[in-house]
Every structure is written in structure tokens, then in C-alpha cells.
Amino acid sequence: MPNRLLPKHIILVRHGESEGNKDPSAYTTTPDHKISLTEHGRAQARLAGSRLRDLISTNGSSQGWRVYFYVSPYERTRSTLREIGKSFSKKRVIGVREECRIREQDFGNFQVEERMRITKETREKFGRFFYRFPEGESAADVFDRVSSFLESLWRDIDLNRLNNDPSQELNLIIISHGLASRVFLMKWFKWTVEQFEQLYNPGNCEIRVMELGPSGEYSLAIHHTDEELREWGLSPEMIEDQKWRIKANKTDLHDQCKSYLNSFFDQKLDSDEDVKEGDIVSDNEFEDVKEDMDSDNESKDL
């Protein structure tokens, strides 16, 4: 697909400061999806809108740029979009879509402070990605629905469901939440669970810009500095990968996966002849192991 049909920027924006960010006790009486922005949060969103407009208008190659918004259905994200929208004239906005799959991680219903504190301590021991909140979701659950959203996003682009004129430069702005933004990047750049565990949430109204490079691949390193990427929790290897993507092509991306294979396969075994016969379990050995397992199971039954 020609590069000109791809969005110039895919920008992730976390909502502004909310009442829950300011005072966690708000979650004990107000449903998470109804938590609103503070006055400071609204001011943050207006400033973010100005920065987004300046970023898109100055970093683009076309004066005919347009934006398309995706927004989480929560009150704080919708309010953030309303404030951001004050920086864009109607002719610049080609569409807005409320998207439930990029909503906040579900922590359960009303959140009792002391119980939530203990639960989060348990999450640190268990692992942030796989720990599922009682009556809620794990980060892995959020990953699944964000992955589904990403597939729909690509179909929207491929089929031009966004109704974008190819002569105009398209920019996608996704207004969501901290965890949803992290798993979006994890899915996009194929980061591992271990790499995800190192990442930090973006701040309120913090902007993370994926920009299209000359090779047709997106990178965080075009707009953001090494220092910013380190502050987000990216390792030196992840930062180098972002720089490499600026000029990488599809074939290069496939070849890079070979380095990931090294974590699981012995690189000394270059051919079938290198696989020693002694390392292969024989049929007789397999039967012996199977008999031992069957005997253990019989003992347990007794």
C-alpha cells in the first residue's frame, strides 16, 4: 500500500487529571466510567490540543492535513476530547469514533480503598501483566481487546472507511487511558511481557507520537528523544529498535525476529546433523516415562 495512504502520525493521548487521580476515594462512591476531569485536567487537555495542532501542522509535509479521533467512552476521556477539540477547526476534523475497546482496565465495580491497596500489593508480587483484579480485568485481558481494536483500525485504513482524501495528510489521535496506551504500543511493536513490565504509565494528557518514517514503518524515536523513551521505561535495546525502524523495511523486520528466536533455540544447532542422537528421546524411553506417570496416577487414585 502506498505510504501516502497511511496516517502520518498515530498519536496516543492519556486523559487529563481526573477526580480519581486527585483523590482515589472518589472510586468508592462514583463508578469508574463516570469519574470526571478536574479543572486542572481540563486546562491540561486544552494545552494538549494546542500542542497537537502545532505538532501536526509543523511536522507534516502537507498543508491539507486532517485528523480523525478515537476516544474511550469514559467521561474523563470524552471531556478531554472536548477540550482538545477547541484547537481544531471543523474543516480539519474528518471524524470521531467512540471506541469501547480502548476503555480503562476494569478494576471491579466500586473500589474500597483499603481492599484496593492490598490487591495492588498482591499484583506486584504476581506480575502486573497477568494479574486479574477480582471482578475485573488483567492487563492481558486489556491487551486482547486492544488487539481487536488494532485489527479494526487497519481495516479502516485499508478500506478508507475514514473517508480520507489521499491528497490530504491523515493523522489519527487516540484518547484513552494509561494502561490501554501501554498495551497498544506493546501490541504494535511486538514487545514481550517482560518488556511491558518495565513500562510506566504516561502522565495526564501526555502525548506519545508514532510517526511514519521514510521506509513505511512507524517509530517513537522520530518525535521523541532517547531521554523521553528511557523515562517511559524502554530499555536500550527497545530504543535502538525504535531508531532502527525509521529506515527499516518489511524484510528487515522479519529478519530481526531471528534475534528473538535465540531466547528459545540453541544456535549451535545449524542443521539436522547437529542435533545429537542422544538428545532425542527414543520410543523406548518415552514408553518408560509414560509407564512411570501412569503408575504415579494410580497411586494418587488409591
Tab-separated table of C-alpha atoms in Angstrom:
chain	number	residue	atom	x	y	z
A	1	MET	CA	0.000	0.000	0.000
A	2	PRO	CA	1.454	3.422	-0.884
A	3	ASN	CA	2.812	5.367	2.068
A	4	ARG	CA	0.642	8.386	1.281
A	5	LEU	CA	-2.446	6.348	2.268
A	6	LEU	CA	-1.047	5.635	5.725
A	7	PRO	CA	-1.565	8.089	8.574
A	8	LYS	CA	1.408	10.411	9.050
A	9	HIS	CA	1.013	10.220	12.812
A	10	ILE	CA	-0.734	7.841	15.203
A	11	ILE	CA	-0.843	9.737	18.489
A	12	LEU	CA	-1.800	8.314	21.884
A	13	VAL	CA	-3.103	10.764	24.484
A	14	ARG	CA	-3.959	9.928	28.080
A	15	HIS	CA	-6.895	11.837	29.593
A	16	GLY	CA	-6.331	14.899	31.784
A	17	GLU	CA	-6.198	14.827	35.562
A	18	SER	CA	-9.396	13.252	36.907
A	19	GLU	CA	-11.139	13.427	40.248
A	20	GLY	CA	-9.889	9.874	40.825
A	21	ASN	CA	-6.280	10.893	40.125
A	22	LYS	CA	-6.620	13.706	42.640
A	23	ASP	CA	-8.465	11.708	45.289
A	24	PRO	CA	-8.632	7.885	44.973
A	25	SER	CA	-11.565	7.791	47.402
A	26	ALA	CA	-13.735	9.064	44.526
A	27	TYR	CA	-13.860	5.487	43.211
A	28	THR	CA	-15.661	4.316	46.355
A	29	THR	CA	-18.809	6.308	45.523
A	30	THR	CA	-18.578	7.061	41.794
A	31	PRO	CA	-18.457	4.431	39.000
A	32	ASP	CA	-15.100	4.498	37.224
A	33	HIS	CA	-16.633	5.421	33.862
A	34	LYS	CA	-18.340	8.470	35.414
A	35	ILE	CA	-15.231	9.950	37.040
A	36	SER	CA	-14.842	13.473	35.633
A	37	LEU	CA	-11.906	15.783	34.991
A	38	THR	CA	-10.739	18.351	37.497
A	39	GLU	CA	-10.392	21.993	36.449
A	40	HIS	CA	-6.667	21.370	36.185
A	41	GLY	CA	-7.389	18.352	33.987
A	42	ARG	CA	-9.458	20.464	31.615
A	43	ALA	CA	-6.646	23.013	31.414
A	44	GLN	CA	-4.197	20.178	30.655
A	45	ALA	CA	-6.453	18.999	27.831
A	46	ARG	CA	-6.702	22.471	26.280
A	47	LEU	CA	-2.916	22.761	26.345
A	48	ALA	CA	-2.610	19.273	24.819
A	49	GLY	CA	-4.925	20.333	21.996
A	50	SER	CA	-2.706	23.303	21.193
A	51	ARG	CA	0.394	21.106	21.228
A	52	LEU	CA	-1.247	18.513	18.998
A	53	ARG	CA	-2.274	21.117	16.439
A	54	ASP	CA	1.237	22.607	16.386
A	55	LEU	CA	2.837	19.157	16.134
A	56	ILE	CA	0.670	18.060	13.206
A	57	SER	CA	0.809	21.342	11.305
A	58	THR	CA	4.588	21.792	11.594
A	59	ASN	CA	5.777	18.165	11.283
A	60	GLY	CA	3.617	17.297	8.300
A	61	SER	CA	4.532	17.557	4.639
A	62	SER	CA	1.114	18.839	3.552
A	63	GLN	CA	-0.881	21.946	4.380
A	64	GLY	CA	-4.055	19.930	3.769
A	65	TRP	CA	-3.686	17.809	6.877
A	66	ARG	CA	-6.703	16.251	8.598
A	67	VAL	CA	-7.319	14.453	11.909
A	68	TYR	CA	-9.516	11.543	12.941
A	69	PHE	CA	-10.217	10.869	16.623
A	70	TYR	CA	-10.863	7.627	18.504
A	71	VAL	CA	-11.989	8.105	22.095
A	72	SER	CA	-12.703	5.863	25.078
A	73	PRO	CA	-16.346	6.083	26.267
A	74	TYR	CA	-15.384	7.161	29.802
A	75	GLU	CA	-16.398	10.639	30.949
A	76	ARG	CA	-12.820	11.776	31.569
A	77	THR	CA	-11.656	10.820	28.064
A	78	ARG	CA	-14.711	12.338	26.369
A	79	SER	CA	-14.190	15.576	28.325
A	80	THR	CA	-10.518	15.551	27.336
A	81	LEU	CA	-11.540	15.335	23.680
A	82	ARG	CA	-13.968	18.243	24.063
A	83	GLU	CA	-11.153	20.440	25.349
A	84	ILE	CA	-8.674	19.212	22.729
A	85	GLY	CA	-11.276	19.859	20.027
A	86	LYS	CA	-11.146	23.583	20.761
A	87	SER	CA	-7.806	23.696	18.944
A	88	PHE	CA	-9.120	22.231	15.669
A	89	SER	CA	-11.412	23.858	13.131
A	90	LYS	CA	-14.216	21.746	11.673
A	91	LYS	CA	-12.536	21.505	8.279
A	92	ARG	CA	-9.554	19.768	9.902
A	93	VAL	CA	-11.596	17.013	11.620
A	94	ILE	CA	-12.868	14.272	9.321
A	95	GLY	CA	-14.392	12.111	12.056
A	96	VAL	CA	-14.706	10.978	15.671
A	97	ARG	CA	-15.485	7.472	16.873
A	98	GLU	CA	-16.240	6.313	20.398
A	99	GLU	CA	-14.400	3.032	20.848
A	100	CYS	CA	-15.211	0.797	23.854
A	101	ARG	CA	-12.200	-1.453	23.313
A	102	ILE	CA	-9.757	1.273	24.378
A	103	ARG	CA	-11.504	1.914	27.705
A	104	GLU	CA	-9.786	1.785	31.105
A	105	GLN	CA	-8.792	-1.512	32.688
A	106	ASP	CA	-11.750	-2.835	34.675
A	107	PHE	CA	-10.869	-2.926	38.383
A	108	GLY	CA	-14.262	-4.209	39.507
A	109	ASN	CA	-17.209	-2.038	40.499
A	110	PHE	CA	-16.976	0.417	43.392
A	111	GLN	CA	-13.423	0.339	44.740
A	112	VAL	CA	-12.908	0.127	48.509
A	113	GLU	CA	-9.630	1.919	49.237
A	114	GLU	CA	-8.073	-0.498	51.727
A	115	ARG	CA	-9.048	-3.555	49.731
A	116	MET	CA	-7.712	-1.977	46.533
A	117	ARG	CA	-4.409	-1.155	48.250
A	118	ILE	CA	-3.959	-4.782	49.315
A	119	THR	CA	-4.995	-6.001	45.858
A	120	LYS	CA	-2.393	-3.812	44.147
A	121	GLU	CA	0.294	-5.080	46.519
A	122	THR	CA	-0.653	-8.616	45.503
A	123	ARG	CA	-0.445	-7.607	41.844
A	124	GLU	CA	3.161	-6.501	42.338
A	125	LYS	CA	4.041	-9.974	43.628
A	126	PHE	CA	2.061	-11.832	40.977
A	127	GLY	CA	3.068	-9.740	37.945
A	128	ARG	CA	1.336	-6.677	36.523
A	129	PHE	CA	0.515	-8.157	33.130
A	130	PHE	CA	-1.219	-11.388	34.153
A	131	TYR	CA	-2.774	-10.377	37.481
A	132	ARG	CA	-6.557	-10.162	37.174
A	133	PHE	CA	-8.397	-7.914	39.584
A	134	PRO	CA	-11.260	-9.656	41.417
A	135	GLU	CA	-14.411	-8.960	39.372
A	136	GLY	CA	-12.196	-7.065	36.918
A	137	GLU	CA	-9.543	-7.499	34.231
A	138	SER	CA	-5.856	-8.213	33.887
A	139	ALA	CA	-3.566	-6.260	31.575
A	140	ALA	CA	-3.623	-9.388	29.406
A	141	ASP	CA	-7.406	-9.004	29.056
A	142	VAL	CA	-6.955	-5.376	28.009
A	143	PHE	CA	-4.293	-6.498	25.539
A	144	ASP	CA	-6.805	-8.825	23.871
A	145	ARG	CA	-9.441	-6.160	23.298
A	146	VAL	CA	-6.886	-3.526	22.233
A	147	SER	CA	-5.515	-6.070	19.754
A	148	SER	CA	-9.021	-6.453	18.337
A	149	PHE	CA	-9.269	-2.666	18.044
A	150	LEU	CA	-5.959	-2.549	16.193
A	151	GLU	CA	-7.222	-5.056	13.640
A	152	SER	CA	-10.304	-2.892	13.063
A	153	LEU	CA	-8.103	0.185	12.810
A	154	TRP	CA	-6.090	-1.378	9.998
A	155	ARG	CA	-9.253	-2.367	8.157
A	156	ASP	CA	-10.497	1.206	8.481
A	157	ILE	CA	-7.251	2.412	6.916
A	158	ASP	CA	-7.064	-0.266	4.202
A	159	LEU	CA	-10.672	0.221	3.086
A	160	ASN	CA	-10.560	4.004	3.588
A	161	ARG	CA	-13.533	3.879	5.944
A	162	LEU	CA	-12.182	7.109	7.425
A	163	ASN	CA	-13.116	8.838	4.150
A	164	ASN	CA	-9.743	10.471	3.857
A	165	ASP	CA	-8.785	12.234	0.632
A	166	PRO	CA	-5.430	10.702	-0.470
A	167	SER	CA	-4.161	14.214	-1.232
A	168	GLN	CA	-4.609	15.161	2.436
A	169	GLU	CA	-2.272	14.032	5.189
A	170	LEU	CA	-4.138	11.903	7.733
A	171	ASN	CA	-3.386	11.910	11.480
A	172	LEU	CA	-5.036	9.567	13.976
A	173	ILE	CA	-5.425	10.690	17.592
A	174	ILE	CA	-6.422	8.062	20.166
A	175	ILE	CA	-7.611	9.468	23.513
A	176	SER	CA	-7.515	6.705	26.065
A	177	HIS	CA	-6.004	5.631	29.393
A	178	GLY	CA	-2.577	4.805	30.741
A	179	LEU	CA	-2.672	1.011	30.591
A	180	ALA	CA	-4.564	0.900	27.299
A	181	SER	CA	-1.879	3.121	25.744
A	182	ARG	CA	0.898	0.867	27.020
A	183	VAL	CA	-0.652	-2.339	25.686
A	184	PHE	CA	-1.402	-0.591	22.370
A	185	LEU	CA	2.325	0.085	21.958
A	186	MET	CA	3.150	-3.413	23.202
A	187	LYS	CA	0.938	-4.968	20.536
A	188	TRP	CA	2.099	-2.627	17.774
A	189	PHE	CA	5.831	-3.054	18.351
A	190	LYS	CA	5.589	-6.708	19.443
A	191	TRP	CA	7.104	-6.074	22.864
A	192	THR	CA	7.308	-9.038	25.207
A	193	VAL	CA	5.568	-9.382	28.559
A	194	GLU	CA	8.918	-8.832	30.269
A	195	GLN	CA	9.401	-5.581	28.345
A	196	PHE	CA	5.862	-4.477	29.195
A	197	GLU	CA	6.563	-4.954	32.905
A	198	GLN	CA	9.302	-2.283	32.652
A	199	LEU	CA	6.993	0.417	31.237
A	200	TYR	CA	5.477	3.333	33.117
A	201	ASN	CA	2.084	4.936	32.619
A	202	PRO	CA	2.041	8.205	30.656
A	203	GLY	CA	1.191	11.282	32.711
A	204	ASN	CA	-2.148	13.040	32.394
A	205	CYS	CA	-2.505	14.448	28.864
A	206	GLU	CA	0.958	13.163	27.989
A	207	ILE	CA	1.348	12.602	24.251
A	208	ARG	CA	3.140	9.664	22.640
A	209	VAL	CA	3.715	10.060	18.925
A	210	MET	CA	4.197	7.238	16.452
A	211	GLU	CA	5.409	8.878	13.263
A	212	LEU	CA	5.639	7.294	9.816
A	213	GLY	CA	9.226	7.008	8.656
A	214	PRO	CA	10.533	7.087	5.074
A	215	SER	CA	10.546	3.278	4.942
A	216	GLY	CA	6.823	2.993	5.710
A	217	GLU	CA	7.266	1.897	9.330
A	218	TYR	CA	6.248	3.775	12.469
A	219	SER	CA	8.676	4.785	15.196
A	220	LEU	CA	8.556	6.619	18.516
A	221	ALA	CA	12.152	7.777	18.004
A	222	ILE	CA	11.331	10.267	15.229
A	223	HIS	CA	9.468	12.666	17.504
A	224	HIS	CA	10.736	11.652	20.957
A	225	THR	CA	14.246	11.810	22.415
A	226	ASP	CA	16.226	8.955	23.954
A	227	GLU	CA	15.738	10.555	27.358
A	228	GLU	CA	11.955	10.550	26.964
A	229	LEU	CA	11.944	6.909	25.888
A	230	ARG	CA	14.092	5.943	28.876
A	231	GLU	CA	11.719	7.785	31.210
A	232	TRP	CA	8.853	5.703	29.800
A	233	GLY	CA	10.724	2.516	30.726
A	234	LEU	CA	12.117	1.490	27.332
A	235	SER	CA	15.357	-0.470	27.610
A	236	PRO	CA	18.431	0.429	25.487
A	237	GLU	CA	17.529	-2.440	23.157
A	238	MET	CA	13.961	-1.166	22.747
A	239	ILE	CA	15.242	2.340	21.996
A	240	GLU	CA	17.649	1.014	19.387
A	241	ASP	CA	14.766	-0.891	17.834
A	242	GLN	CA	12.759	2.340	17.562
A	243	LYS	CA	15.667	4.067	15.816
A	244	TRP	CA	16.188	1.099	13.532
A	245	ARG	CA	12.524	1.121	12.486
A	246	ILE	CA	12.868	4.606	10.997
A	247	LYS	CA	14.664	3.196	7.966
A	248	ALA	CA	13.732	-0.479	8.214
A	249	ASN	CA	11.648	-2.277	5.602
A	250	LYS	CA	9.300	-5.255	5.909
A	251	THR	CA	12.075	-7.761	5.113
A	252	ASP	CA	14.308	-6.252	7.788
A	253	LEU	CA	11.515	-6.571	10.346
A	254	HIS	CA	11.182	-10.265	9.562
A	255	ASP	CA	14.927	-10.820	9.865
A	256	GLN	CA	15.020	-9.047	13.198
A	257	CYS	CA	12.734	-11.716	14.665
A	258	LYS	CA	15.693	-14.111	14.446
A	259	SER	CA	17.252	-12.418	17.464
A	260	TYR	CA	14.124	-13.237	19.471
A	261	LEU	CA	14.411	-16.889	18.474
A	262	ASN	CA	17.803	-17.027	20.197
A	263	SER	CA	15.988	-16.939	23.538
A	264	PHE	CA	14.376	-20.315	22.870
A	265	PHE	CA	16.558	-22.301	20.468
A	266	ASP	CA	20.167	-23.472	20.596
A	267	GLN	CA	22.000	-21.508	17.925
A	268	LYS	CA	24.713	-24.173	17.721
A	269	LEU	CA	22.252	-26.489	16.004
A	270	ASP	CA	22.536	-25.084	12.477
A	271	SER	CA	21.396	-28.244	10.701
A	272	ASP	CA	19.688	-31.571	11.350
A	273	GLU	CA	23.113	-33.218	11.554
A	274	ASP	CA	23.994	-31.027	14.541
A	275	VAL	CA	21.166	-32.496	16.580
A	276	LYS	CA	22.768	-35.330	18.543
A	277	GLU	CA	21.004	-38.655	18.634
A	278	GLY	CA	21.492	-38.691	22.381
A	279	ASP	CA	19.416	-35.543	22.738
A	280	ILE	CA	16.412	-37.158	21.097
A	281	VAL	CA	14.095	-39.210	23.284
A	282	SER	CA	13.703	-42.721	21.881
A	283	ASP	CA	10.395	-44.555	21.692
A	284	ASN	CA	11.508	-46.917	24.467
A	285	GLU	CA	12.460	-44.041	26.748
A	286	PHE	CA	9.116	-42.395	26.060
A	287	GLU	CA	7.250	-45.591	26.997
A	288	ASP	CA	9.279	-45.874	30.221
A	289	VAL	CA	8.363	-42.313	31.184
A	290	LYS	CA	4.723	-42.936	30.301
A	291	GLU	CA	4.619	-46.071	32.471
A	292	ASP	CA	6.103	-44.142	35.423
A	293	MET	CA	3.459	-41.419	35.014
A	294	ASP	CA	0.647	-43.980	34.823
A	295	SER	CA	1.964	-45.661	37.981
A	296	ASP	CA	2.058	-42.307	39.811
A	297	ASN	CA	-1.506	-41.554	38.776
A	298	GLU	CA	-2.700	-44.963	40.026
A	299	SER	CA	-1.070	-44.308	43.402
A	300	LYS	CA	-2.803	-40.953	43.678
A	301	ASP	CA	-6.165	-42.563	42.906
A	302	LEU	CA	-5.643	-45.145	45.681
